[in-house]
Amino acid sequence: MSVSHPSHPPAVSLADARAALLKRAARDAMDYLEGEDNRPVAPTPQAVAALSALRGPLPPGPTSPDTVLHLLHEFGSPATVAKTSGRNFGFVNGGCLPAALAASWLVSTWDQNAAFFVQSPTAVTLEEVALDWVRDLLGLPVGTGGAVVTGATMANFSALAAARHALLARAGWNVEADGLFGAPPITVVVSAEAHASVAKALGMLGMGRNRVVQVPADGQGRMRADALPQMDANTILCLQAGNVNTGAFDPAYAIIPAAHAAGAWVHVDGAFGLWAAASQEYRKWTKGFESADSWATDAHKWPNIGYDCGVALVREPEHLRAAMSMDAAYLVQGEHREPSYFNPELSRRARGVELWAGLRSLGRSGVAQIVERTSSHARRFAAGLKAAGFEILNDVVINQVLVSFGSSEKTLHVIERIQKDGTCWCGSTVWQGRTAMRISVSSWATTAEDVDRSLAAMIRAAKD
Ligand SMILES: Cc1ncc(COP(=O)(O)O)c(C=O)c1O
């Protein structure tokens, strides 16, 4: 096939042009990865300013794909955050595993729509397998089903939609058909330290961000089991496995039996913490969470699958299906599990393939080792900062460290200096009234040397 007009010799075949473009993309990607170690984690102000080259009105005519790629690498690459460098400790951000990265190239090449089996037997099969691997790694009951979504926010949304369906169906109300106006009331119980995404999910579901009963938390951010309200069969209780600041776990083993005795639905936001169940050493923190009714987690956090990839799991998946299905004459149920019936979206990226590839490359021991290695790096950070005279505000139980460098002003100033220095990147938070720097060791690529280099940069910034 020729893409050249006869008047424009020499003719370049479409296949040759595409191959050259993809080879160039691979070269640019490798160039990017090789350069990551020698550049600041956060982009320089100059690199961010240079993004203006990518602005402007849509050109009236086409631009060659080669030029498009050139623009992306020349101006886009330098203004990214070096996420896979091993020294990015912001938010709870992992770095994409090699197998997941390579799989995502292939997934993009395949351009599958992972809505129905008939649209992509490969994507749907691998998603089904990966979902069961995740269930197994998290120690959840056989028969649990779920959805691969964009992240824990959408996983919370999807699982809470299933909870809403189940409770209202029990009360004789069809919420999908009739909405929440006039429905029997649902009481939602959350911890004072619930992640903001739970409130957002409740808001999107019409249950209200603020229409919740809040249970006080202790000094580590754990829900207080001795302060639970009355619950009943119209209650959704939201627990947390892994506080975004401290990494602490709600005492599920002490709370869930009481909630279930009252007939409540228990949902767990375990965006990163639930993965501790994959490690024999850290499994103690997830004790009891397996008896909940639904769970939300992220594969782009601890397992380092790359953005974006979250997972919603529901013990009785028919509730998720009831909340998420839709009917149209052209959407036909085949013999297989149809992802679209369990997901908020219809058309969707085949992110389950990257999940399958990343988990397959790690195996059970690989997932456990990421949990163990990053948590041990977190302890190394805490010990180094403590030895240098700074205050660690949390019990470092997994991969999260909170450090104060003194007053709020001083801590914010040190964080700014650390970010500008570029050796590593950490963000700020306010923990129970105190300004702190958050260190989240979430990347498979972080080494002890990365920790020591970063520690030296932190101590330099705090002492200069
Ligand atoms: C405990 C918890 N829940 C939910 C989320 C939201 O996850 P996502 O950004 O993937 O939507 C996070 C993000 O850090 C989190 O730590």
Coordinates of C-alpha atoms and ligand atoms in Angstrom, one line a residue:
M1 CA 0.0 0.0 0.0
S2 CA 1.4 3.4 -0.9
V3 CA 0.7 6.6 1.0
S4 CA 2.4 8.9 -1.6
H5 CA 0.7 10.7 -4.4
P6 CA 2.2 9.7 -7.8
S7 CA 3.5 13.2 -8.1
H8 CA 5.5 12.8 -4.8
P9 CA 8.3 10.2 -5.4
P10 CA 9.7 8.2 -3.7
A11 CA 6.7 6.3 -2.4
V12 CA 6.9 5.2 1.2
S13 CA 4.8 2.3 2.2
L14 CA 2.4 2.8 5.1
A15 CA 3.9 -0.2 6.8
D16 CA 7.5 1.3 6.5
A17 CA 6.4 4.7 7.7
R18 CA 4.6 3.2 10.7
A19 CA 7.6 1.0 11.5
A20 CA 10.0 4.0 11.4
L21 CA 7.7 6.0 13.6
L22 CA 7.4 3.2 16.2
K23 CA 11.1 2.6 16.2
R24 CA 11.6 6.3 16.8
A25 CA 9.1 6.2 19.7
A26 CA 11.0 3.2 21.2
R27 CA 14.3 5.2 20.8
D28 CA 12.8 8.3 22.5
A29 CA 11.4 6.1 25.3
M30 CA 14.8 4.5 25.9
D31 CA 16.5 7.9 25.7
Y32 CA 14.0 9.1 28.3
L33 CA 14.6 6.2 30.7
E34 CA 18.3 6.4 30.4
G35 CA 18.3 10.1 31.2
E36 CA 16.1 9.8 34.2
D37 CA 18.8 9.2 36.7
N38 CA 20.8 12.3 35.8
R39 CA 18.0 14.8 36.0
P40 CA 16.1 16.5 38.8
V41 CA 13.0 14.4 39.8
A42 CA 10.8 17.5 39.4
P43 CA 11.2 19.3 36.0
T44 CA 13.1 22.6 36.0
P45 CA 11.0 25.8 35.7
Q46 CA 12.7 26.3 32.3
A47 CA 11.4 22.9 31.1
V48 CA 7.9 23.7 32.3
A49 CA 8.0 27.1 30.6
A50 CA 9.1 25.5 27.4
L51 CA 5.8 23.6 27.3
S52 CA 4.4 26.8 25.6
A53 CA 5.8 25.3 22.4
L54 CA 3.0 22.8 22.5
R55 CA 0.2 25.3 23.0
G56 CA -1.4 27.4 20.3
P57 CA -4.4 26.9 18.0
L58 CA -5.0 23.6 16.2
P59 CA -3.1 23.9 12.9
P60 CA -5.4 24.2 9.9
G61 CA -3.8 21.1 8.2
P62 CA -2.0 17.9 9.2
T63 CA 1.4 17.6 10.9
S64 CA 3.6 14.6 10.1
P65 CA 3.5 12.0 12.9
D66 CA 7.3 12.2 13.0
T67 CA 7.1 16.0 13.8
V68 CA 4.4 15.3 16.4
L69 CA 6.7 12.8 18.1
H70 CA 9.6 15.1 17.9
L71 CA 7.6 17.9 19.7
L72 CA 6.5 15.5 22.4
H73 CA 10.0 14.3 23.2
E74 CA 11.7 17.6 22.8
F75 CA 9.2 19.6 25.0
G76 CA 7.1 17.0 26.7
S77 CA 9.7 14.6 28.1
P78 CA 11.8 17.3 30.0
A79 CA 8.7 18.7 31.8
T80 CA 7.6 15.3 33.2
V81 CA 8.2 14.2 36.8
A82 CA 10.9 11.5 36.8
K83 CA 8.5 8.9 38.3
T84 CA 10.4 5.8 37.6
S85 CA 13.7 7.1 38.9
G86 CA 13.3 5.5 42.4
R87 CA 13.6 8.8 44.1
N88 CA 10.1 10.1 43.7
F89 CA 8.5 9.8 47.1
G90 CA 5.5 12.0 46.5
F91 CA 1.8 11.1 47.0
V92 CA 1.7 7.2 46.8
N93 CA 3.2 6.9 43.4
G94 CA 4.9 3.7 42.1
G95 CA 7.0 3.5 39.0
C96 CA 5.9 1.3 36.1
L97 CA 7.4 -2.2 36.1
P98 CA 9.3 -3.1 32.9
A99 CA 6.8 -5.9 31.9
A100 CA 3.8 -3.6 32.5
L101 CA 5.5 -0.8 30.5
A102 CA 6.3 -3.1 27.6
A103 CA 2.7 -4.6 27.8
S104 CA 1.2 -1.2 27.6
W105 CA 3.1 -0.6 24.3
L106 CA 1.5 -3.8 23.0
V107 CA -1.9 -2.9 24.4
S108 CA -1.8 0.5 22.6
T109 CA -0.8 -1.3 19.4
W110 CA -3.7 -3.7 19.7
D111 CA -6.1 -0.8 20.4
Q112 CA -8.7 -3.1 22.0
N113 CA -12.0 -2.1 23.5
A114 CA -12.2 -4.2 26.6
A115 CA -16.0 -3.9 27.0
F116 CA -17.2 -7.2 25.7
F117 CA -15.5 -10.6 25.0
V118 CA -16.5 -10.4 21.4
Q119 CA -14.5 -7.2 21.1
S120 CA -11.3 -8.6 22.6
P121 CA -11.0 -12.2 23.8
T122 CA -7.4 -11.5 24.8
A123 CA -8.2 -8.4 26.9
V124 CA -11.2 -9.9 28.6
T125 CA -9.5 -13.2 29.3
L126 CA -6.4 -11.6 30.8
E127 CA -8.5 -9.2 32.9
E128 CA -10.4 -12.1 34.3
V129 CA -7.2 -14.0 35.2
A130 CA -5.6 -10.8 36.7
L131 CA -8.7 -10.1 38.8
D132 CA -8.5 -13.5 40.3
W133 CA -4.7 -13.1 41.0
V134 CA -5.4 -9.8 42.8
R135 CA -8.2 -11.5 44.8
D136 CA -5.8 -14.3 45.8
L137 CA -2.9 -11.9 46.6
L138 CA -5.1 -9.8 48.8
G139 CA -6.3 -13.0 50.6
L140 CA -10.0 -12.4 49.7
P141 CA -12.6 -15.2 49.4
V142 CA -13.0 -17.4 46.4
G143 CA -16.1 -16.2 44.4
T144 CA -15.3 -12.5 44.9
G145 CA -15.6 -10.7 41.6
G146 CA -14.8 -7.2 40.4
A147 CA -13.8 -4.6 37.9
V148 CA -10.5 -3.2 36.7
V149 CA -11.0 0.6 36.8
T150 CA -8.8 3.7 36.6
G151 CA -7.9 4.0 40.2
A152 CA -9.0 3.6 43.8
T153 CA -11.4 6.6 43.5
M154 CA -13.3 4.8 40.9
A155 CA -12.9 1.5 42.7
N156 CA -14.4 3.1 45.8
F157 CA -17.2 4.5 43.6
S158 CA -17.9 1.1 42.0
A159 CA -17.8 -0.9 45.2
L160 CA -20.0 1.6 47.0
A161 CA -22.5 1.5 44.1
A162 CA -22.7 -2.2 44.7
A163 CA -23.2 -1.6 48.4
R164 CA -26.0 0.9 47.7
H165 CA -27.7 -1.5 45.4
A166 CA -27.5 -4.4 47.8
L167 CA -28.9 -2.5 50.8
L168 CA -31.7 -0.8 48.9
A169 CA -32.7 -4.0 47.1
R170 CA -33.0 -5.7 50.5
A171 CA -35.3 -2.9 51.5
G172 CA -37.4 -3.4 48.4
W173 CA -36.1 -0.4 46.5
N174 CA -34.6 -0.4 43.0
V175 CA -32.1 2.4 43.2
E176 CA -30.8 2.0 39.6
A177 CA -34.3 2.4 38.2
D178 CA -35.8 4.8 40.7
G179 CA -32.9 6.8 42.0
L180 CA -32.5 8.0 45.6
F181 CA -35.4 10.4 45.8
G182 CA -37.8 8.8 48.2
A183 CA -35.6 5.8 48.9
P184 CA -35.2 4.3 52.3
P185 CA -32.3 6.2 54.0
I186 CA -28.8 4.7 54.1
T187 CA -26.5 5.6 56.9
V188 CA -22.8 5.8 55.9
V189 CA -20.2 5.4 58.6
V190 CA -16.7 6.6 57.9
S191 CA -13.5 7.3 59.9
A192 CA -12.4 10.8 60.6
E193 CA -9.3 9.8 58.7
A194 CA -11.1 8.3 55.6
H195 CA -9.4 9.2 52.3
A196 CA -11.0 12.1 50.5
S197 CA -11.8 9.8 47.6
V198 CA -14.4 8.0 49.7
A199 CA -16.2 11.3 50.3
K200 CA -16.0 12.0 46.6
A201 CA -17.4 8.6 45.6
L202 CA -20.3 9.1 48.1
G203 CA -21.0 12.5 46.5
M204 CA -21.0 11.0 43.0
L205 CA -23.4 8.3 44.2
G206 CA -25.9 10.8 45.5
M207 CA -25.2 9.7 49.1
G208 CA -23.6 12.9 50.0
R209 CA -20.0 13.8 50.9
N210 CA -21.0 15.2 54.3
R211 CA -24.1 13.0 55.0
V212 CA -22.0 10.6 57.0
V213 CA -21.5 9.5 60.6
Q214 CA -17.8 10.1 61.5
V215 CA -16.0 7.8 63.9
P216 CA -13.0 9.4 65.7
A217 CA -9.5 8.1 64.9
D218 CA -6.6 7.5 67.1
G219 CA -3.1 9.2 67.0
Q220 CA -2.1 7.0 64.0
G221 CA -5.3 7.6 62.1
R222 CA -6.9 4.2 62.9
M223 CA -10.7 4.1 63.4
R224 CA -11.5 3.7 67.1
A225 CA -13.3 0.4 67.6
D226 CA -14.6 1.7 70.9
A227 CA -16.4 4.6 69.3
L228 CA -18.6 2.9 66.7
P229 CA -22.2 4.2 66.3
Q230 CA -25.3 2.0 66.3
M231 CA -25.4 0.2 62.9
D232 CA -28.2 -1.7 61.2
A233 CA -29.0 -3.4 57.9
N234 CA -29.2 0.1 56.2
T235 CA -25.6 1.0 57.2
I236 CA -22.5 1.1 55.0
L237 CA -19.4 1.1 57.1
C238 CA -16.2 2.3 55.3
L239 CA -12.9 1.0 56.7
Q240 CA -9.4 1.8 55.6
A241 CA -6.4 -0.4 55.1
G242 CA -3.4 2.0 54.8
N243 CA -3.8 5.6 55.8
V244 CA -2.4 7.9 53.1
N245 CA -0.3 9.8 55.6
T246 CA 0.7 7.2 58.3
G247 CA 0.1 3.9 56.5
A248 CA -1.9 2.7 59.6
F249 CA -4.7 0.1 59.3
D250 CA -8.1 0.3 60.9
P251 CA -8.6 -2.6 63.3
A252 CA -10.9 -4.6 61.0
Y253 CA -10.7 -7.7 63.1
A254 CA -12.3 -5.8 66.0
I255 CA -14.9 -3.9 64.0
I256 CA -16.2 -6.1 61.2
P257 CA -17.8 -8.8 63.4
A258 CA -19.9 -6.1 65.2
A259 CA -20.9 -4.4 61.9
H260 CA -21.9 -7.7 60.4
A261 CA -23.9 -8.7 63.5
A262 CA -25.9 -5.5 63.0
G263 CA -26.5 -6.4 59.3
A264 CA -24.2 -3.6 57.9
W265 CA -22.3 -3.7 54.6
V266 CA -18.5 -3.2 55.2
H267 CA -16.4 -1.6 52.5
V268 CA -12.6 -1.3 52.6
D269 CA -10.6 1.4 51.0
G270 CA -7.2 -0.4 50.7
A271 CA -5.7 1.6 47.9
F272 CA -2.2 0.5 48.8
G273 CA -2.3 -1.1 52.2
L274 CA -4.3 -4.2 51.2
W275 CA -1.3 -5.4 49.2
A276 CA 0.5 -6.0 52.6
A277 CA -1.5 -9.2 52.6
A278 CA 0.8 -10.5 49.9
S279 CA 3.7 -10.5 52.3
Q280 CA 4.0 -13.0 55.2
E281 CA 5.9 -10.4 57.2
Y282 CA 3.3 -7.6 56.7
R283 CA 0.1 -9.7 56.5
K284 CA -0.5 -9.1 60.2
W285 CA -1.8 -5.6 59.4
T286 CA -4.5 -6.8 57.1
K287 CA -6.0 -9.2 59.6
G288 CA -9.8 -9.2 59.4
F289 CA -10.2 -7.2 56.2
E290 CA -10.9 -10.4 54.3
S291 CA -14.3 -10.7 55.9
A292 CA -15.6 -7.3 54.5
D293 CA -18.2 -7.2 51.7
S294 CA -16.3 -5.0 49.2
W295 CA -12.8 -3.7 48.7
A296 CA -11.1 -1.0 46.6
T297 CA -7.4 -1.1 45.7
D298 CA -4.9 0.3 43.3
A299 CA -2.5 -1.6 41.1
H300 CA -0.7 1.6 40.1
K301 CA 0.4 2.0 43.7
W302 CA 2.3 -0.9 45.4
P303 CA 2.4 -3.4 42.5
N304 CA 3.7 -0.7 40.2
I305 CA 1.5 -1.6 37.2
G306 CA 1.7 1.9 35.7
Y307 CA -1.1 4.5 35.3
D308 CA -3.9 4.0 35.4
C309 CA -5.1 0.8 37.1
G310 CA -7.4 0.3 40.1
V311 CA -9.5 -2.7 41.2
A312 CA -12.9 -2.9 42.8
L313 CA -13.8 -6.2 44.4
V314 CA -17.1 -7.4 45.7
R315 CA -17.8 -10.6 47.7
E316 CA -21.1 -11.1 45.9
P317 CA -20.4 -9.7 42.5
E318 CA -24.0 -9.8 41.4
H319 CA -24.5 -6.6 43.3
L320 CA -21.8 -4.9 41.3
R321 CA -23.3 -6.2 38.1
A322 CA -26.8 -5.0 39.1
A323 CA -25.3 -1.5 39.7
M324 CA -23.3 -1.3 36.5
S325 CA -25.1 -3.2 33.8
M326 CA -27.0 -1.5 31.0
D327 CA -29.2 -2.8 28.2
A328 CA -29.2 -2.1 24.5
A329 CA -30.2 -4.3 21.7
Y330 CA -26.7 -4.3 20.2
L331 CA -24.9 -5.2 23.4
V332 CA -25.3 -8.9 23.6
Q333 CA -24.2 -11.1 26.6
G334 CA -22.0 -13.9 25.3
E335 CA -20.9 -17.0 27.3
H336 CA -18.2 -15.1 29.1
R337 CA -17.9 -12.5 31.9
E338 CA -18.5 -9.2 30.1
P339 CA -16.4 -6.5 31.8
S340 CA -18.7 -3.7 30.8
Y341 CA -21.5 -5.2 33.0
F342 CA -19.2 -4.7 36.1
N343 CA -17.7 -1.3 35.2
P344 CA -18.8 2.3 35.2
E345 CA -17.6 2.6 31.6
L346 CA -18.8 0.9 28.4
S347 CA -15.8 1.4 26.1
R348 CA -12.6 1.0 28.0
R349 CA -8.8 0.6 27.7
A350 CA -7.5 -3.0 28.2
R351 CA -5.6 -2.1 31.3
G352 CA -6.2 -5.6 32.6
V353 CA -3.5 -6.7 30.2
E354 CA -0.9 -4.6 31.9
L355 CA -2.1 -5.8 35.2
W356 CA -1.7 -9.4 34.0
A357 CA 1.7 -8.7 32.6
G358 CA 3.0 -6.9 35.7
L359 CA 1.8 -9.5 38.1
R360 CA 2.9 -12.4 35.9
S361 CA 6.4 -10.9 35.8
L362 CA 6.5 -10.4 39.6
G363 CA 4.8 -13.6 40.8
R364 CA 3.7 -13.9 44.3
S365 CA 7.2 -13.5 45.7
G366 CA 7.8 -10.4 43.6
V367 CA 4.7 -8.6 45.0
A368 CA 5.7 -9.5 48.5
Q369 CA 9.3 -8.3 47.9
I370 CA 8.1 -4.9 46.8
V371 CA 6.0 -4.5 50.0
E372 CA 8.9 -5.7 52.1
R373 CA 11.7 -3.7 50.3
T374 CA 9.8 -0.4 50.2
S375 CA 8.7 -0.7 53.9
S376 CA 12.3 -1.4 54.9
H377 CA 13.4 1.7 52.9
A378 CA 10.8 3.7 54.8
R379 CA 12.3 2.5 58.1
R380 CA 15.8 3.5 56.8
F381 CA 14.4 7.0 56.1
A382 CA 12.9 7.3 59.5
A383 CA 16.0 6.1 61.3
G384 CA 18.3 8.4 59.3
L385 CA 16.1 11.5 59.8
K386 CA 15.7 10.7 63.5
A387 CA 19.4 10.3 63.9
A388 CA 19.9 13.7 62.3
G389 CA 17.6 15.2 65.0
F390 CA 14.3 15.4 63.2
E391 CA 11.0 14.2 64.5
I392 CA 9.1 11.3 63.0
L393 CA 5.4 11.8 63.6
N394 CA 4.1 8.3 62.8
D395 CA 4.8 4.7 63.7
V396 CA 6.4 3.5 60.4
V397 CA 4.4 0.3 59.9
I398 CA 4.6 0.1 56.1
N399 CA 6.0 2.4 53.5
Q400 CA 4.8 5.8 54.8
V401 CA 6.9 8.3 56.8
L402 CA 5.9 11.6 58.3
V403 CA 8.7 14.0 59.3
S404 CA 8.7 17.4 61.0
F405 CA 11.7 19.6 60.6
G406 CA 10.5 22.0 63.4
S407 CA 7.8 24.7 63.0
S408 CA 5.3 24.6 60.2
E409 CA 7.2 27.4 58.4
K410 CA 10.5 25.6 58.8
T411 CA 9.1 22.3 57.5
L412 CA 7.5 23.9 54.5
H413 CA 10.7 25.8 53.8
V414 CA 12.8 22.5 53.9
I415 CA 10.3 20.8 51.6
E416 CA 10.6 23.6 49.1
R417 CA 14.4 23.3 49.2
I418 CA 14.3 19.5 48.8
Q419 CA 12.0 19.9 45.8
K420 CA 14.2 22.5 44.2
D421 CA 17.4 20.5 44.8
G422 CA 15.9 17.7 42.7
T423 CA 17.7 14.7 44.1
C424 CA 14.3 13.4 45.3
W425 CA 10.7 14.7 45.6
C426 CA 8.5 14.7 48.7
G427 CA 5.2 16.6 49.3
S428 CA 3.7 18.2 52.4
T429 CA 0.7 17.4 54.5
V430 CA -0.9 18.4 57.8
W431 CA -1.1 15.5 60.2
Q432 CA -3.4 16.0 63.2
G433 CA -2.6 19.7 63.3
R434 CA 1.1 19.5 62.5
T435 CA 2.7 20.3 59.2
A436 CA 4.8 17.4 58.0
M437 CA 6.8 16.1 55.0
R438 CA 5.4 12.9 53.5
I439 CA 7.8 10.2 52.3
S440 CA 6.0 7.4 50.5
V441 CA 8.3 4.7 49.3
S442 CA 6.2 3.0 46.6
S443 CA 8.5 2.3 43.7
W444 CA 9.9 -1.1 42.9
A445 CA 13.0 0.7 41.6
T446 CA 14.0 2.4 44.8
T447 CA 17.3 1.1 46.1
A448 CA 19.1 1.6 49.5
E449 CA 21.5 3.9 47.6
D450 CA 18.5 6.0 46.4
V451 CA 17.4 6.3 50.1
D452 CA 20.9 7.3 51.2
R453 CA 21.3 9.9 48.5
S454 CA 17.8 11.3 49.2
L455 CA 18.5 11.3 53.0
A456 CA 21.7 13.3 52.5
A457 CA 19.8 15.8 50.3
M458 CA 17.0 16.1 52.9
I459 CA 19.5 16.6 55.8
R460 CA 21.5 19.2 53.7
A461 CA 18.2 21.1 53.0
A462 CA 17.2 21.1 56.6
K463 CA 20.6 22.1 58.1
D464 CA 21.9 24.7 55.5
Ligands
LIG1 C1 -6.2 5.3 51.0 C2 -6.4 5.9 49.6 N1 -7.6 5.8 49.0 C3 -7.9 6.2 47.8 C4 -6.9 6.9 47.0 C5 -7.2 7.4 45.7 O1 -6.5 6.6 44.7 P1 -6.5 7.1 43.1 O2 -5.7 8.3 43.1 O3 -5.9 5.9 42.4 O4 -7.9 7.3 42.7 C6 -5.6 7.0 47.6 C7 -4.6 7.7 46.8 O5 -3.5 7.9 47.3 C8 -5.4 6.5 48.9 O6 -4.2 6.6 49.5

